[in-house]
Amino acid sequence: MTRAFILSVSLFALATSAVAQPAATPARPTTPSEVVAAAPASAWRAIPADDLLIIELKNGGRVVVQLAPAFAPVHVANIKALARGRWWDGAAVYRVQDNYVAQWGNNESERPLPEGVVAKPPAEYTRPLKGLAVRPLGYPDPYAPAAGYALGWPVAYSPKGGWANLAHCYGSVGVGRDLSPDTGTGGELYAAIGHGPRHLDRNIALVGRVIEGIDRLSSLPRGTGDLGFYKERSQDVPIVQARLASQLGAAERPSFQYLDTRSASFAEYLRLRANRKDAFYIRPAGGVDLCNAPVPVRRAP
Amino acid sequence: MTRAFILSVSLFALATSAVAQPAATPARPTTPSEVVAAAPASAWRAIPADDLLIIELKNGGRVVVQLAPAFAPVHVANIKALARGRWWDGAAVYRVQDNYVAQWGNNESERPLPEGVVAKPPAEYTRPLKGLAVRPLGYPDPYAPAAGYALGWPVAYSPKGGWANLAHCYGSVGVGRDLSPDTGTGGELYAAIGHGPRHLDRNIALVGRVIEGIDRLSSLPRGTGDLGFYKERSQDVPIVQARLASQLGAAERPSFQYLDTRSASFAEYLRLRANRKDAFYIRPAGGVDLCNAPVPVRRAP
């Protein structure tokens, strides 16, 4: 019996790997991945080194988070101060809940916050819609009046209410908090590792997304305590260090780009994600949900 | 610093564990998990032992799949014949693609199919809507004219077209195939381990869902070959055996139930999944997507 493929390539895998485009392909791209591979250099936007948080796990894994200062400026400033203050050096991943989140930080520690960290940031759950120039998804969203993309991020928004929020999708990074909405500093972070937990939208501060190494979190053993917490500290996955790319020397500094969500390439990518028809796909859906058309990200070529 | 909780319990974790209900709770349940815990015995439906496929992994993991004969009868009959013919004994999980699928079977093997297995089943991608008595989700679905629940399963459907299909959500189990839609026997199966890949709906045969042990698949190391295939056979995760629960003796036979999707308890569960407001949730979404309100399943009490 020959290998029974599912031929469709995961978009997330695609989005996080550079794809070489053959020199001469006169035919119009027919798959989302072909569109991304064919996108001109002008359609890509560099991610500032100061917006990249690089987390080195003791097990050899590396997780790169792109921060979103346009959506949660106080929390993101905190995270940068925490990285500069070496807050996560010696911290750990202490919670992995299946189909939900992996969470890390200095849990149950009395470690003092580094200088410059705002202990009680405001609840940055939405921001003004004004200034975002959203590209609409074009399909209904059950969680908000509308959904789309802005500044390279998936967003939900209300034209009438004048607000927008980052959406909880696979790989989204947010700020753990207690019951009171202002108790999260950014010191305890989580990444979504299952179906996009959109019910958390507007209830918790999202600060970015994992753009490389999400599999190093999603493949960790699940915690057997309540809510997926590891029961024993020996199960924790230690963090060697977390640094902003801007803190690293030029030689070690990784460089990433995202596909401009206002570009024609992104529009075509989105169209094909919603209407897949190729050698494998027989019946295009004629629609797609926000989290199933993630913004392509790649290492700078 | 105290533990920074995300207090919301993953629905999937909830759905797959029996929840004890305190004897006296006069207050109306305010969370989906409380509603499930308070559901009367009459709201639960037994899953037939002949619809349970139990896969024992060599690493000690156990994965239980509930089959869906009402949606893909020929493929499900094949799977039962394959289990009775010991097809998966000595097979392996050979593909784990992040945010997509884990896949198992007798890949690249010349092993003959057991007696009674239809080599080329029809493309069971939809079934007639008639006879399903669907409970509508009540919120828009980007992948089909409508979405809802029928016979304890998440479905997309077209009232006008008269068809319905099982929906690809976290834990859904489908039949790997080549390009031609009739090439999957059911011998090679996959489970969705990331954001619900709804774009596969109506393009591939879904045959069931993992109701216990999905974490044993979702936490496996990701394959580094194309599409997440393990590059070396030494990376494969061997399967000791796969049996229907009906093949086991009464003492070893597990017993599961699902929450009747026509019950008042399910209606209230769904309402609260779409309108979360409690000690943690501040702003209810007023909506939910099909895969984010999974049908609760539990071990029979």
Coordinates of C-alpha atoms in Angstrom, one line a residue:
Chain A
M1 CA 0.0 0.0 0.0
T2 CA 1.5 3.3 -1.0
R3 CA 1.7 6.3 1.3
A4 CA -1.7 7.9 1.8
F5 CA -0.9 11.6 1.7
I6 CA -3.0 14.4 2.9
L7 CA -1.5 16.7 0.3
S8 CA -2.5 20.1 1.6
V9 CA 0.4 21.8 3.3
S10 CA -0.3 23.4 6.7
L11 CA -0.4 27.1 6.3
F12 CA 1.4 27.6 9.5
A13 CA 4.3 25.4 8.4
L14 CA 4.4 27.3 5.2
A15 CA 4.2 30.7 6.8
T16 CA 7.2 30.1 8.9
S17 CA 9.6 28.7 6.3
A18 CA 11.1 30.5 3.4
V19 CA 9.8 29.1 0.1
A20 CA 12.0 29.3 -3.0
Q21 CA 10.2 30.3 -6.1
P22 CA 11.2 28.6 -9.4
A23 CA 12.7 31.1 -11.8
A24 CA 10.2 30.6 -14.6
T25 CA 6.6 29.7 -13.8
P26 CA 4.3 31.4 -16.3
A27 CA 1.2 29.8 -15.0
R28 CA -0.8 31.7 -12.4
P29 CA -0.3 30.3 -8.9
T30 CA -3.2 28.1 -7.9
T31 CA -2.4 27.4 -4.2
P32 CA -2.0 29.8 -1.3
S33 CA 1.6 28.6 -0.8
E34 CA 2.4 29.3 -4.5
V35 CA 1.1 32.8 -4.1
V36 CA 3.2 33.4 -1.1
A37 CA 6.3 32.0 -2.8
A38 CA 5.6 34.3 -5.8
A39 CA 5.0 37.4 -3.8
P40 CA 7.5 40.2 -4.8
A41 CA 10.0 41.5 -2.3
S42 CA 8.0 44.7 -2.1
A43 CA 5.1 42.8 -0.6
W44 CA 7.2 41.8 2.5
R45 CA 7.7 44.0 5.6
A46 CA 10.6 43.7 7.9
I47 CA 9.8 43.0 11.6
P48 CA 11.9 45.4 13.8
A49 CA 14.5 43.6 15.9
D50 CA 13.1 45.3 19.0
D51 CA 9.8 43.5 18.4
L52 CA 11.3 40.0 18.5
L53 CA 11.5 38.1 21.8
I54 CA 13.8 35.1 21.5
I55 CA 13.3 32.4 24.2
E56 CA 15.9 29.7 24.5
L57 CA 14.6 26.5 26.2
K58 CA 17.0 24.3 28.2
N59 CA 15.9 21.3 26.1
G60 CA 17.4 23.0 23.0
G61 CA 14.3 24.5 21.7
R62 CA 14.0 28.1 20.5
V63 CA 10.8 30.1 20.4
V64 CA 10.6 33.4 18.6
V65 CA 7.7 35.8 19.5
Q66 CA 6.8 38.8 17.4
L67 CA 5.5 41.5 19.7
A68 CA 2.5 43.8 18.8
P69 CA 3.2 47.2 20.3
A70 CA 0.4 48.8 18.2
F71 CA -2.2 46.7 20.1
A72 CA -0.9 46.5 23.7
P73 CA 1.7 49.2 24.1
V74 CA 2.1 49.2 27.9
H75 CA 2.2 45.4 28.1
V76 CA 4.7 45.2 25.3
A77 CA 6.9 47.9 26.9
N78 CA 6.8 45.8 30.0
I79 CA 7.9 42.7 28.1
K80 CA 10.8 44.6 26.7
A81 CA 11.8 45.8 30.2
L82 CA 11.4 42.2 31.5
A83 CA 13.7 40.9 28.8
R84 CA 16.3 43.6 29.4
G85 CA 16.0 42.9 33.1
R86 CA 16.6 39.1 32.5
W87 CA 13.3 38.3 34.1
W88 CA 12.9 35.0 32.2
D89 CA 16.5 33.7 32.7
G90 CA 16.0 30.6 34.8
A91 CA 12.2 30.8 34.5
A92 CA 10.2 27.9 33.1
V93 CA 7.3 26.6 31.0
Y94 CA 5.0 25.4 33.9
R95 CA 1.7 24.7 32.2
V96 CA 0.7 22.9 29.0
Q97 CA -3.0 22.3 28.6
D98 CA -4.1 20.3 25.6
N99 CA -5.9 22.1 22.8
Y100 CA -5.5 25.4 24.8
V101 CA -2.2 27.0 26.0
A102 CA 1.4 26.6 27.0
Q103 CA 2.4 29.1 29.7
W104 CA 5.7 30.3 31.1
G105 CA 7.3 32.7 33.5
N106 CA 8.3 32.9 37.1
N107 CA 5.3 31.2 38.6
E108 CA 5.0 31.3 42.4
S109 CA 8.2 33.2 42.6
E110 CA 8.9 36.2 44.8
R111 CA 11.3 37.6 42.2
P112 CA 11.1 41.4 42.1
L113 CA 10.1 43.0 38.8
P114 CA 12.9 44.7 36.9
E115 CA 13.0 48.5 36.8
G116 CA 10.6 50.2 34.5
V117 CA 8.0 47.4 34.6
V118 CA 4.5 48.8 35.2
A119 CA 3.1 46.5 38.0
K120 CA -0.6 47.1 37.1
P121 CA -0.9 47.9 33.4
P122 CA -4.3 49.0 32.0
A123 CA -6.6 46.4 30.4
E124 CA -5.4 46.7 26.8
Y125 CA -8.0 44.4 25.3
T126 CA -9.1 46.6 22.5
R127 CA -7.6 49.7 20.7
P128 CA -9.3 52.3 18.5
L129 CA -10.1 51.1 15.0
K130 CA -9.1 54.5 13.7
G131 CA -5.7 54.3 12.0
L132 CA -5.7 50.6 11.3
A133 CA -6.8 50.5 7.6
V134 CA -8.2 47.0 8.0
R135 CA -8.4 44.6 5.1
P136 CA -11.7 42.8 5.7
L137 CA -11.7 39.0 5.8
G138 CA -14.8 39.0 3.6
Y139 CA -16.6 36.3 5.5
P140 CA -18.7 36.3 8.7
D141 CA -17.1 36.1 12.1
P142 CA -19.1 34.7 15.0
Y143 CA -17.1 36.6 17.6
A144 CA -17.3 40.2 16.5
P145 CA -19.2 42.4 14.0
A146 CA -16.3 42.0 11.6
A147 CA -12.9 40.4 11.1
G148 CA -9.9 41.1 9.0
Y149 CA -6.2 42.0 9.0
A150 CA -4.3 45.2 10.0
L151 CA -0.6 45.9 10.2
G152 CA 0.1 42.2 9.5
W153 CA -2.2 40.9 12.3
P154 CA -5.5 39.1 12.5
V155 CA -8.1 41.4 14.1
A156 CA -11.7 41.5 15.0
Y157 CA -13.4 44.9 15.0
S158 CA -16.6 46.9 15.2
P159 CA -17.0 49.7 12.7
K160 CA -19.9 51.1 14.7
G161 CA -18.1 50.7 18.1
G162 CA -14.8 52.1 16.7
W163 CA -12.7 49.4 18.4
A164 CA -10.4 46.5 17.2
N165 CA -8.7 43.7 19.0
L166 CA -6.0 41.2 18.2
A167 CA -7.6 37.8 17.6
H168 CA -6.7 34.6 19.5
C169 CA -5.4 32.2 16.9
Y170 CA -3.0 29.3 17.0
G171 CA 0.3 30.7 18.2
S172 CA -1.1 33.9 19.6
V173 CA 0.8 35.1 22.7
G174 CA -1.1 36.7 25.6
V175 CA -0.6 37.8 29.2
G176 CA -1.7 35.5 32.0
R177 CA -3.8 37.2 34.6
D178 CA -5.8 36.6 37.8
L179 CA -9.5 37.5 38.1
S180 CA -8.9 41.2 38.1
P181 CA -8.2 42.4 34.5
D182 CA -5.2 44.6 35.6
T183 CA -3.1 41.9 37.3
G184 CA -1.0 40.7 34.4
T185 CA 2.4 42.4 34.0
G186 CA 3.5 40.4 31.0
G187 CA 5.9 38.3 33.2
E188 CA 3.6 35.2 32.8
L189 CA 2.9 34.6 29.1
Y190 CA 1.0 31.9 27.2
A191 CA 0.8 30.8 23.6
A192 CA -2.3 29.2 22.1
I193 CA -1.5 25.6 21.0
G194 CA -5.0 24.4 19.9
H195 CA -8.1 25.6 18.1
G196 CA -8.1 29.4 18.2
P197 CA -9.6 30.3 21.7
R198 CA -11.4 33.3 20.3
H199 CA -13.7 33.4 23.4
L200 CA -10.6 35.0 25.2
D201 CA -10.7 37.9 22.7
R202 CA -11.3 41.2 24.6
N203 CA -11.0 39.4 27.9
I204 CA -7.2 39.2 28.1
A205 CA -4.3 41.2 26.7
L206 CA -2.7 39.7 23.5
V207 CA 0.8 40.9 22.9
G208 CA 2.0 39.0 19.9
R209 CA 2.4 35.6 18.2
V210 CA 5.0 32.8 17.9
I211 CA 6.6 33.1 14.5
E212 CA 9.1 30.3 14.9
G213 CA 9.3 27.3 17.2
I214 CA 5.7 27.0 18.2
D215 CA 6.1 23.2 17.8
R216 CA 8.6 23.3 20.7
L217 CA 5.7 24.4 22.9
S218 CA 2.9 22.4 21.3
S219 CA 4.7 19.1 21.5
L220 CA 5.5 19.4 25.2
P221 CA 4.0 16.8 27.6
R222 CA 0.6 17.9 28.8
G223 CA 0.3 18.8 32.5
T224 CA -1.8 16.5 34.6
G225 CA -2.7 19.1 37.2
D226 CA -5.8 21.4 37.1
L227 CA -5.8 23.5 33.9
G228 CA -2.8 21.6 32.6
F229 CA -0.3 22.9 35.2
Y230 CA 2.6 20.6 35.8
K231 CA 2.2 19.0 39.2
E232 CA 5.8 18.6 40.0
R233 CA 8.5 21.3 39.5
S234 CA 10.7 18.6 38.0
Q235 CA 8.3 18.5 35.1
D236 CA 8.8 22.2 34.3
V237 CA 10.7 23.0 31.1
P238 CA 13.4 25.5 32.1
I239 CA 14.1 28.6 30.1
V240 CA 17.8 29.4 29.7
Q241 CA 17.2 33.0 28.7
A242 CA 14.9 35.3 26.8
R243 CA 16.3 38.3 24.9
L244 CA 15.0 40.8 22.4
A245 CA 16.7 40.4 19.0
S246 CA 17.9 44.0 19.4
Q247 CA 20.0 42.9 22.4
L248 CA 21.9 40.4 20.3
G249 CA 24.9 41.0 18.2
A250 CA 24.3 41.4 14.5
A251 CA 25.7 37.9 13.7
E252 CA 23.2 36.1 16.0
R253 CA 20.2 38.3 15.3
P254 CA 17.5 36.6 13.3
S255 CA 15.6 38.6 10.8
F256 CA 11.9 38.1 9.9
Q257 CA 9.4 39.5 7.5
Y258 CA 5.6 39.3 7.3
L259 CA 3.5 39.6 4.2
D260 CA 1.9 43.0 3.9
T261 CA -1.8 42.4 4.6
R262 CA -2.6 45.4 2.3
S263 CA -0.6 43.8 -0.6
A264 CA -2.2 42.3 -3.7
S265 CA -0.3 39.0 -2.9
F266 CA -2.0 38.8 0.5
A267 CA -5.4 39.4 -1.2
E268 CA -4.8 36.6 -3.6
Y269 CA -3.5 34.3 -0.8
L270 CA -6.7 35.0 1.1
R271 CA -8.9 34.4 -1.9
L272 CA -7.3 31.0 -2.5
R273 CA -7.4 30.0 1.2
A274 CA -11.2 30.5 1.0
N275 CA -11.5 28.8 -2.4
R276 CA -9.1 25.9 -2.6
K277 CA -9.3 23.9 -5.8
D278 CA -6.3 22.1 -7.1
A279 CA -5.0 18.6 -7.7
F280 CA -6.2 17.6 -4.2
Y281 CA -9.1 19.9 -3.3
I282 CA -12.3 19.1 -5.2
R283 CA -14.9 21.3 -3.5
P284 CA -13.8 24.8 -2.4
A285 CA -15.5 26.0 0.7
G286 CA -16.2 29.5 -0.6
G287 CA -15.1 30.9 2.8
V288 CA -12.5 30.7 5.5
D289 CA -12.2 31.7 9.2
L290 CA -9.8 34.3 10.4
C291 CA -7.5 31.8 12.2
N292 CA -7.3 29.5 9.2
A293 CA -5.7 32.2 7.0
P294 CA -2.7 33.2 9.1
V295 CA -0.5 36.0 8.0
P296 CA 2.6 34.5 6.2
V297 CA 5.8 35.1 8.0
R298 CA 9.3 34.1 6.9
R299 CA 13.0 34.5 7.6
A300 CA 14.3 37.4 5.6
P301 CA 15.9 35.9 2.4
Chain B
M1 CA 4.4 36.7 42.3
T2 CA 1.4 34.5 42.5
R3 CA 0.4 32.0 39.9
A4 CA -1.1 33.9 36.9
F5 CA -4.0 31.7 36.0
I6 CA -5.9 31.6 32.8
L7 CA -9.0 30.4 34.6
S8 CA -11.0 29.2 31.7
V9 CA -11.0 25.4 31.5
S10 CA -10.4 24.0 28.1
L11 CA -13.6 22.5 26.8
F12 CA -11.9 19.5 25.3
A13 CA -10.3 18.6 28.7
L14 CA -13.7 19.1 30.3
A15 CA -15.5 17.1 27.8
T16 CA -13.3 14.1 28.2
S17 CA -13.4 13.9 32.0
A18 CA -16.2 12.9 34.2
V19 CA -17.2 15.9 36.4
A20 CA -18.7 15.3 39.8
Q21 CA -21.6 17.6 40.6
P22 CA -21.9 18.8 44.2
A23 CA -25.1 17.5 45.8
A24 CA -26.7 20.9 46.6
T25 CA -26.1 23.8 44.2
P26 CA -29.3 25.8 44.1
A27 CA -27.7 28.6 41.9
R28 CA -28.2 28.3 38.2
P29 CA -25.0 27.1 36.5
T30 CA -23.0 30.0 35.0
T31 CA -20.3 28.3 33.1
P32 CA -20.4 25.7 30.3
S33 CA -18.6 23.1 32.5
E34 CA -21.1 23.6 35.4
V35 CA -24.0 23.0 32.9
V36 CA -22.4 19.8 31.7
A37 CA -21.8 18.7 35.3
A38 CA -25.4 19.3 36.2
A39 CA -26.9 17.6 33.1
P40 CA -29.3 14.8 34.1
A41 CA -28.6 11.2 33.3
S42 CA -31.3 11.4 30.7
A43 CA -29.4 13.9 28.7
W44 CA -26.5 11.5 28.1
R45 CA -26.4 8.9 25.3
A46 CA -24.3 5.7 25.4
I47 CA -21.8 5.2 22.6
P48 CA -22.1 1.6 21.2
A49 CA -19.0 -0.5 22.0
D50 CA -18.9 -1.4 18.3
D51 CA -18.3 2.3 17.5
L52 CA -15.2 2.6 19.7
L53 CA -11.8 2.0 18.3
I54 CA -9.1 1.6 20.9
I55 CA -5.5 2.1 19.8
E56 CA -2.7 1.1 22.1
L57 CA 0.6 2.8 21.4
K58 CA 3.9 1.2 22.3
N59 CA 4.9 4.2 24.4
G60 CA 2.1 3.4 26.8
G61 CA -0.4 5.9 25.3
R62 CA -4.0 4.9 24.5
V63 CA -6.2 6.7 22.0
V64 CA -10.0 6.1 21.8
V65 CA -11.8 7.0 18.6
Q66 CA -15.6 7.2 18.4
L67 CA -16.7 6.1 14.9
A68 CA -19.5 7.8 13.0
P69 CA -21.3 5.2 10.9
A70 CA -24.1 7.6 10.2
F71 CA -21.8 9.8 8.1
A72 CA -19.4 7.5 6.4
P73 CA -20.9 3.9 6.5
V74 CA -18.6 2.2 4.0
H75 CA -15.4 3.7 5.5
V76 CA -16.5 2.9 9.0
A77 CA -17.4 -0.7 8.0
N78 CA -13.9 -0.9 6.5
I79 CA -12.3 0.4 9.8
K80 CA -14.2 -2.3 11.7
A81 CA -13.1 -5.0 9.4
L82 CA -9.5 -3.6 9.6
A83 CA -9.6 -3.8 13.4
R84 CA -11.0 -7.3 13.4
G85 CA -8.3 -8.3 10.8
R86 CA -5.6 -6.8 13.1
W87 CA -4.5 -4.4 10.4
W88 CA -3.0 -1.9 12.8
D89 CA -1.2 -4.4 15.0
G90 CA 2.4 -3.5 14.4
A91 CA 1.5 -0.4 12.4
A92 CA 2.8 3.1 13.5
V93 CA 2.1 6.8 13.7
Y94 CA 4.4 8.0 10.9
R95 CA 3.4 11.7 10.4
V96 CA 2.9 14.5 12.9
Q97 CA 2.5 17.9 11.3
D98 CA 2.3 20.9 13.6
N99 CA -1.1 22.6 13.8
Y100 CA -2.5 20.1 11.4
V101 CA -2.6 16.3 11.8
A102 CA -1.1 13.1 13.3
Q103 CA -1.4 10.2 10.9
W104 CA -1.0 6.4 11.4
G105 CA -1.4 3.1 9.6
N106 CA 0.7 0.8 7.5
N107 CA 2.5 3.4 5.4
E108 CA 4.6 2.1 2.5
S109 CA 3.7 -1.5 3.4
E110 CA 2.5 -4.2 1.0
R111 CA 0.4 -5.7 3.7
P112 CA -2.8 -7.2 2.2
L113 CA -6.1 -5.8 3.2
P114 CA -8.2 -8.1 5.6
E115 CA -11.2 -9.9 4.2
G116 CA -14.3 -7.7 3.8
V117 CA -12.5 -4.4 3.3
V118 CA -13.7 -2.5 0.3
A119 CA -10.6 -1.4 -1.6
K120 CA -12.2 1.6 -3.2
P121 CA -15.0 3.0 -1.1
P122 CA -17.2 5.8 -2.5
A123 CA -16.3 9.4 -1.6
E124 CA -18.4 9.7 1.5
Y125 CA -17.9 13.4 2.0
T126 CA -21.5 14.4 2.5
R127 CA -24.7 12.7 3.4
P128 CA -28.4 13.6 3.0
L129 CA -29.5 16.3 5.5
K130 CA -32.8 14.4 5.7
G131 CA -33.2 12.5 8.9
L132 CA -30.6 14.4 10.9
A133 CA -32.8 16.8 13.0
V134 CA -30.0 19.3 13.3
R135 CA -29.7 21.8 16.2
P136 CA -28.5 24.9 14.5
L137 CA -25.3 26.5 16.0
G138 CA -27.1 29.9 15.8
Y139 CA -24.1 31.8 14.5
P140 CA -22.7 32.3 11.0
D141 CA -20.3 29.7 9.6
P142 CA -17.8 30.7 6.9
Y143 CA -17.5 27.2 5.4
A144 CA -21.1 26.3 4.7
P145 CA -24.6 27.8 4.5
A146 CA -25.2 26.6 8.0
A147 CA -23.6 24.7 10.9
G148 CA -24.9 22.9 13.9
Y149 CA -25.1 19.5 15.7
A150 CA -26.7 16.2 14.8
L151 CA -26.6 12.8 16.5
G152 CA -23.9 14.2 18.8
W153 CA -21.6 15.5 16.0
P154 CA -20.6 18.9 14.7
V155 CA -22.0 19.3 11.2
A156 CA -22.1 21.8 8.4
Y157 CA -25.0 21.7 6.1
S158 CA -27.1 23.2 3.3
P159 CA -30.8 23.3 3.8
K160 CA -31.2 24.2 0.1
G161 CA -28.7 21.6 -1.1
G162 CA -30.1 19.0 1.2
W163 CA -26.6 17.8 2.3
A164 CA -24.7 17.7 5.5
N165 CA -21.1 16.9 6.4
L166 CA -19.1 16.1 9.5
A167 CA -16.9 19.1 10.3
H168 CA -13.1 19.1 10.8
C169 CA -12.5 20.2 14.4
Y170 CA -9.7 19.5 16.9
G171 CA -9.6 15.7 17.4
S172 CA -11.6 14.8 14.2
V173 CA -10.5 11.6 12.6
G174 CA -10.4 11.2 8.8
V175 CA -9.2 8.9 6.1
G176 CA -5.8 9.7 4.4
R177 CA -6.1 9.5 0.6
D178 CA -4.1 10.2 -2.5
L179 CA -5.3 12.6 -5.2
S180 CA -8.2 10.5 -6.4
P181 CA -11.0 10.8 -3.9
D182 CA -11.7 7.0 -3.8
T183 CA -8.2 5.9 -2.8
G184 CA -8.6 5.9 0.9
T185 CA -9.6 2.6 2.5
G186 CA -9.5 3.7 6.1
G187 CA -6.3 1.9 6.7
E188 CA -4.4 5.2 7.0
L189 CA -6.1 7.5 9.4
Y190 CA -5.3 11.0 10.7
A191 CA -6.5 13.1 13.7
A192 CA -6.6 16.9 13.6
I193 CA -4.2 18.3 16.3
G194 CA -4.5 22.1 15.6
H195 CA -6.9 24.7 14.6
G196 CA -9.9 23.0 13.0
P197 CA -8.9 22.4 9.3
R198 CA -12.4 23.1 8.0
H199 CA -11.1 23.6 4.5
L200 CA -10.8 19.8 4.4
D201 CA -14.6 19.5 4.8
R202 CA -16.3 17.8 1.9
N203 CA -12.9 17.0 0.4
I204 CA -12.0 14.0 2.5
A205 CA -13.9 11.3 4.4
L206 CA -14.3 12.0 8.2
V207 CA -15.0 8.9 10.2
G208 CA -15.1 9.9 13.8
R209 CA -13.2 11.8 16.6
V210 CA -10.8 11.1 19.3
I211 CA -12.7 11.1 22.6
E212 CA -9.8 10.1 24.9
G213 CA -6.0 10.4 24.6
I214 CA -5.8 13.0 21.9
D215 CA -2.9 14.5 23.9
R216 CA -1.0 11.3 23.2
L217 CA -1.0 12.3 19.6
S218 CA -0.8 16.0 19.8
S219 CA 2.3 16.0 22.0
L220 CA 4.3 13.7 19.8
P221 CA 7.5 15.2 18.2
R222 CA 6.7 16.9 14.9
G223 CA 8.1 15.2 11.8
T224 CA 10.8 17.1 10.0
G225 CA 10.1 15.7 6.5
D226 CA 7.7 17.2 4.0
L227 CA 4.2 17.6 5.4
G228 CA 5.4 16.4 8.8
F229 CA 6.3 12.9 7.9
Y230 CA 9.0 11.3 10.1
K231 CA 12.1 11.1 8.0
E232 CA 13.5 7.9 9.7
R233 CA 11.5 4.8 10.5
S234 CA 13.1 4.8 13.9
Q235 CA 11.1 8.0 14.7
D236 CA 7.8 6.2 14.1
V237 CA 5.6 5.6 17.1
P238 CA 4.6 1.9 17.0
I239 CA 1.1 0.8 17.5
V240 CA 0.8 -2.4 19.6
Q241 CA -2.8 -3.0 18.6
A242 CA -6.1 -1.5 17.7
R243 CA -9.4 -3.2 18.7
L244 CA -13.0 -2.3 18.7
A245 CA -14.4 -2.1 22.3
S246 CA -16.8 -4.8 21.2
Q247 CA -13.9 -7.2 20.7
L248 CA -12.8 -6.8 24.3
G249 CA -14.0 -8.7 27.4
A250 CA -16.6 -6.9 29.5
A251 CA -14.0 -6.1 32.2
E252 CA -11.6 -4.3 29.9
R253 CA -14.2 -2.6 27.8
P254 CA -14.4 1.2 28.4
S255 CA -17.8 2.8 28.3
F256 CA -18.5 6.4 27.0
Q257 CA -21.4 8.7 26.7
Y258 CA -22.0 11.9 24.8
L259 CA -24.3 14.8 25.7
D260 CA -27.5 14.6 23.5
T261 CA -27.2 17.6 21.2
R262 CA -31.0 17.8 21.3
S263 CA -31.1 18.1 25.1
A264 CA -31.9 21.2 27.0
S265 CA -28.5 20.8 28.8
F266 CA -26.7 21.0 25.4
A267 CA -28.7 24.1 24.5
E268 CA -27.7 25.8 27.7
Y269 CA -24.1 24.7 27.3
L270 CA -24.0 26.2 23.8
R271 CA -25.6 29.4 25.0
L272 CA -23.0 29.8 27.7
R273 CA -20.1 28.9 25.3
A274 CA -21.2 31.8 23.2
N275 CA -21.9 34.2 26.1
R276 CA -19.2 33.7 28.7
K277 CA -19.5 35.9 31.7
D278 CA -18.4 34.8 35.1
A279 CA -15.6 35.6 37.6
F280 CA -13.0 35.6 34.8
Y281 CA -14.9 36.6 31.6
I282 CA -15.8 40.3 31.4
R283 CA -17.0 40.7 27.9
P284 CA -19.0 37.8 26.3
A285 CA -18.5 37.4 22.6
G286 CA -22.1 36.9 21.8
G287 CA -21.1 34.1 19.4
V288 CA -19.0 31.0 19.0
D289 CA -17.6 28.9 16.2
L290 CA -18.6 25.3 15.7
C291 CA -15.3 23.8 16.7
N292 CA -15.1 25.9 19.8
A293 CA -18.2 24.3 21.3
P294 CA -17.3 20.6 21.1
V295 CA -19.9 18.0 22.1
P296 CA -19.2 16.9 25.7
V297 CA -18.1 13.3 26.0
R298 CA -17.4 11.4 29.2
R299 CA -16.7 8.0 30.6
A300 CA -20.0 6.5 31.7
P301 CA -20.4 7.1 35.5

